[in-house]
XYZ file of C-alpha atoms in Angstrom:
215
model
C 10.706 -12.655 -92.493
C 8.830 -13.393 -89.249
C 5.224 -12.235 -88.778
C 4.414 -11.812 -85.250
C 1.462 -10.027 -84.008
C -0.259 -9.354 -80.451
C -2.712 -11.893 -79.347
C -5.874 -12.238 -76.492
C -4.458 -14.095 -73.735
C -6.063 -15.985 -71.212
C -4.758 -15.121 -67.682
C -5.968 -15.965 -64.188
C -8.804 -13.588 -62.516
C -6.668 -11.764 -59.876
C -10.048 -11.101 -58.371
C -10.457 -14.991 -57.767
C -7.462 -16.448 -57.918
C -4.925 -14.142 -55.257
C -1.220 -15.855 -55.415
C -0.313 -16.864 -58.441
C 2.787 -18.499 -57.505
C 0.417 -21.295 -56.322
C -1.118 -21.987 -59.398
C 1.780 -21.914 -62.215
C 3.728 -24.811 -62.678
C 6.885 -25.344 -65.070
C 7.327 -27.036 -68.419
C 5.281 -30.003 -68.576
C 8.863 -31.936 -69.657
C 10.399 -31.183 -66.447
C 7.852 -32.238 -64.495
C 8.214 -35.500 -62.545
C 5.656 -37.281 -61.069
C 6.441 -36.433 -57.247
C 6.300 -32.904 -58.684
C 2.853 -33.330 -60.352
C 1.696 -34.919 -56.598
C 2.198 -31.646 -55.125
C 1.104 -29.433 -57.428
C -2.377 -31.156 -57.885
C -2.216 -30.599 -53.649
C -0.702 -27.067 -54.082
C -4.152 -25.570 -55.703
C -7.549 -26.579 -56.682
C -6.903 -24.479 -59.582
C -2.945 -25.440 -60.321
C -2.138 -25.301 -63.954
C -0.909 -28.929 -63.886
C -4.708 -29.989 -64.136
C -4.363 -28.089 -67.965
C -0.411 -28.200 -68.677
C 0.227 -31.982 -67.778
C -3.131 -33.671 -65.912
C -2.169 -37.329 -64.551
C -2.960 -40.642 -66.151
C -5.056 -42.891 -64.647
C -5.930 -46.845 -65.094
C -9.085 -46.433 -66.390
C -8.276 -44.259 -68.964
C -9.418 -44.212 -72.697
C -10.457 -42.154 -75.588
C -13.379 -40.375 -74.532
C -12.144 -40.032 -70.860
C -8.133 -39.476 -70.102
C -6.114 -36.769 -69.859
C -6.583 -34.781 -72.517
C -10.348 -34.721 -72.417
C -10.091 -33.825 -68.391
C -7.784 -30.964 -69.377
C -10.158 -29.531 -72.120
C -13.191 -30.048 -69.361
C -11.243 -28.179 -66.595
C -10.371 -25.384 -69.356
C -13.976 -25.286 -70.140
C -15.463 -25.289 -66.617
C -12.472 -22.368 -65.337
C -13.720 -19.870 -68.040
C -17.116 -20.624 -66.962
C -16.784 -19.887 -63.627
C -14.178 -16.883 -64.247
C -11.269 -18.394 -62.882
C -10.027 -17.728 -66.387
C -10.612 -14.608 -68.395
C -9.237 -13.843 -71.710
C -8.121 -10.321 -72.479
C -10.316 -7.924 -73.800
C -7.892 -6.570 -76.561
C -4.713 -8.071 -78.389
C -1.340 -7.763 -76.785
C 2.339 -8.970 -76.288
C 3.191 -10.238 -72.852
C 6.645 -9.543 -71.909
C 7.900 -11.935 -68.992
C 11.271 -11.206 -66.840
C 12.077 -13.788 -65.969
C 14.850 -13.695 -63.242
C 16.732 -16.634 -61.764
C 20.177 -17.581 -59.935
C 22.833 -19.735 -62.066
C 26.233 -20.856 -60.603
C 25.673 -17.751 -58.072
C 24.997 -15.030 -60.778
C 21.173 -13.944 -60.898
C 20.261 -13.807 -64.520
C 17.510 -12.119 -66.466
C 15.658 -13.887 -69.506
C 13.121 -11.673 -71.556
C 10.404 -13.185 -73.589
C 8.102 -12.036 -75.683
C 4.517 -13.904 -75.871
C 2.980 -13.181 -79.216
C 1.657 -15.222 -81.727
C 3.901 -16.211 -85.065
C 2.787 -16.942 -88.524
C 3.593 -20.623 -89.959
C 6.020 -20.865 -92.419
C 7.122 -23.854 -94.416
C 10.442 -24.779 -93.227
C 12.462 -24.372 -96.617
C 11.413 -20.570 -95.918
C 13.827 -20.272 -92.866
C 11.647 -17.816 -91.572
C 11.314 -19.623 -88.699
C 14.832 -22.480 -88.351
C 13.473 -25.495 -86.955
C 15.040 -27.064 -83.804
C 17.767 -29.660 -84.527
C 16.124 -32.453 -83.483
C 12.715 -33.531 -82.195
C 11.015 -36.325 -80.492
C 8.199 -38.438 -81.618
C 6.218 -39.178 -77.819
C 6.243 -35.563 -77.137
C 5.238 -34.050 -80.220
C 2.488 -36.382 -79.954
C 1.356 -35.773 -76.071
C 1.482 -31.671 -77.536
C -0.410 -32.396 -80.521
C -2.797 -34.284 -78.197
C -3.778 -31.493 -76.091
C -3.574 -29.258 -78.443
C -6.498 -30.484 -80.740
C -8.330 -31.417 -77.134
C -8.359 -27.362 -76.091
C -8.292 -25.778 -78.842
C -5.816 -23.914 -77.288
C -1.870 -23.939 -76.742
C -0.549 -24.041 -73.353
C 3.178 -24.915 -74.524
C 4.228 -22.285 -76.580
C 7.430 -22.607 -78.567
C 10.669 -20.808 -77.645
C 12.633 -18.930 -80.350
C 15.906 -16.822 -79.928
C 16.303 -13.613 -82.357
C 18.815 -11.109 -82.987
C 18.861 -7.505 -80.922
C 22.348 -6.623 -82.376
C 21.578 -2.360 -82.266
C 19.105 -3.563 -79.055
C 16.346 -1.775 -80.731
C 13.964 -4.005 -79.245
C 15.139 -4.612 -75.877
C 15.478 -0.721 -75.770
C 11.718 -0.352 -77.052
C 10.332 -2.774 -74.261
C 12.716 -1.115 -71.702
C 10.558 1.949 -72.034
C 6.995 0.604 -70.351
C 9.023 -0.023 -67.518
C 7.769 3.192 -66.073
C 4.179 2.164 -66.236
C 4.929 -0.784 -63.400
C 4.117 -4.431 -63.513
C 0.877 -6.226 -64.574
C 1.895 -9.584 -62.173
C 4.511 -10.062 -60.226
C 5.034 -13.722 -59.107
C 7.505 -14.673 -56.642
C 8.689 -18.319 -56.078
C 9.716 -20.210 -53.231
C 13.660 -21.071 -55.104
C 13.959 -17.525 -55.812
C 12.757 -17.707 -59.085
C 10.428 -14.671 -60.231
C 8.527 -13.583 -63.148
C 7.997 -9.369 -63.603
C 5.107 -10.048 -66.680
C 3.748 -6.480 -68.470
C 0.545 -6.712 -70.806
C 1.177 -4.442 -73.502
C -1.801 -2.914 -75.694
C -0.076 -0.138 -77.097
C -0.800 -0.742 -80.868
C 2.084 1.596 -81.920
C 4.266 -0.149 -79.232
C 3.050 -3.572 -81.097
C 3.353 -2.330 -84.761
C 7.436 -1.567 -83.811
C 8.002 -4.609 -82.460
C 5.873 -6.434 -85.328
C 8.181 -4.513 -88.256
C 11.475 -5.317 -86.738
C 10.832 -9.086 -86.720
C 9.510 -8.113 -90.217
C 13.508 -8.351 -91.141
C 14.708 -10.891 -88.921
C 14.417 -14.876 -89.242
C 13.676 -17.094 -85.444
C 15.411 -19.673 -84.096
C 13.419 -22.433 -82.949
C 15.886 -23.372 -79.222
C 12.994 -25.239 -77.478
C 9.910 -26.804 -77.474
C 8.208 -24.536 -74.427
């Protein structure tokens, strides 16, 4: 079934760059353009200049946003702003927010997943999908070399094996901790324990994903 494995990420320098909440920004498909405005004002080094970078007049195919974004990606690394991880590992974000007056959890788990022909239903594709922003994705993606919009996938944790696996590095504390201004947080642990990683990676040996979004 799925292959997932543990992957170098690329995070901000916490030596450079000190609140993070500045310089994330959400989905690039929920993102209007007010929204983009202030984010472009909130940082020098807001995500929105990679994720979702504005249009401009004078734009064409050697200069617009895509090639800005891959420049900006190039120049950060350069200058340290962004450093990728030394070894592989699964990020696991908790993500906690309020809905209808009940604060919710969501747990994800960043890792990297094998492509699979569709017929396989390895991985059961979304149920429908749009032309303009597979395209814009596509777009950046091939400009960065790099994917800044990674797909979201449900599985099943019916005997909560996994959830009670990644409940255990609890103990070892946070690796960021970003709070938002709507209440919104994000509790995100870096793990690099290969026998932590090899569990995780056989259980989703057995189970299929469910494609439920496109970030």
């Amino acid at each position: 079934m799925a292959d997932i494995r543990p992957f170098r990420g690329v995070r901000y320098n916490p030596a450079l760059v000190k609140d993070l909440a500045r310089v994330i920004c959400p989905p690039y498909d929920i993102i209007p353009s007010q929204l983009q405005q202030e984010l472009y004002k909130r940082s020098d080094f807001n995500f929105i200049r990679i994720e979702y970078g504005r249009e401009l007049p004078q734009d064409k195919d050697t200069d617009n946003r895509y090639t800005r974004a891959a420049a900006t990606l190039k120049r950060w690394l350069e200058q340290g702003i962004l450093k990728a991880d030394d070894k592989p590992c699964l990020y696991i974000d908790d993500h906690r927010f309020t809905l209808r007056g009940k604060t919710c959890r969501r747990r994800s788990i960043n890792c990297l997943v094998k492509l699979e022909e569709w017929d396989k239903m390895i991985v059961r594709p979304h149920e429908g999908t749009l032309s303009r922003p597979k395209s814009d994705r596509l777009n950046l993606l091939w400009a960065l070399q790099a994917d800044t919009s990674p797909v979201m996938a449900l599985y099943e944790d019916s005997d909560k094996q996994i959830s009670t696996l990644l409940n255990k590095p609890d103990r070892e504390g946070t690796d960021l901790d970003i709070k938002l201004k709507d209440g919104e947080s994000h509790r995100i642990r870096v793990v690099s324990d290969t026998e932590t990683n090899s569990r995780v990676h056989d259980y989703f040996a057995g189970q299929p994903l469910y494609i439920a979004d496109g970030h």
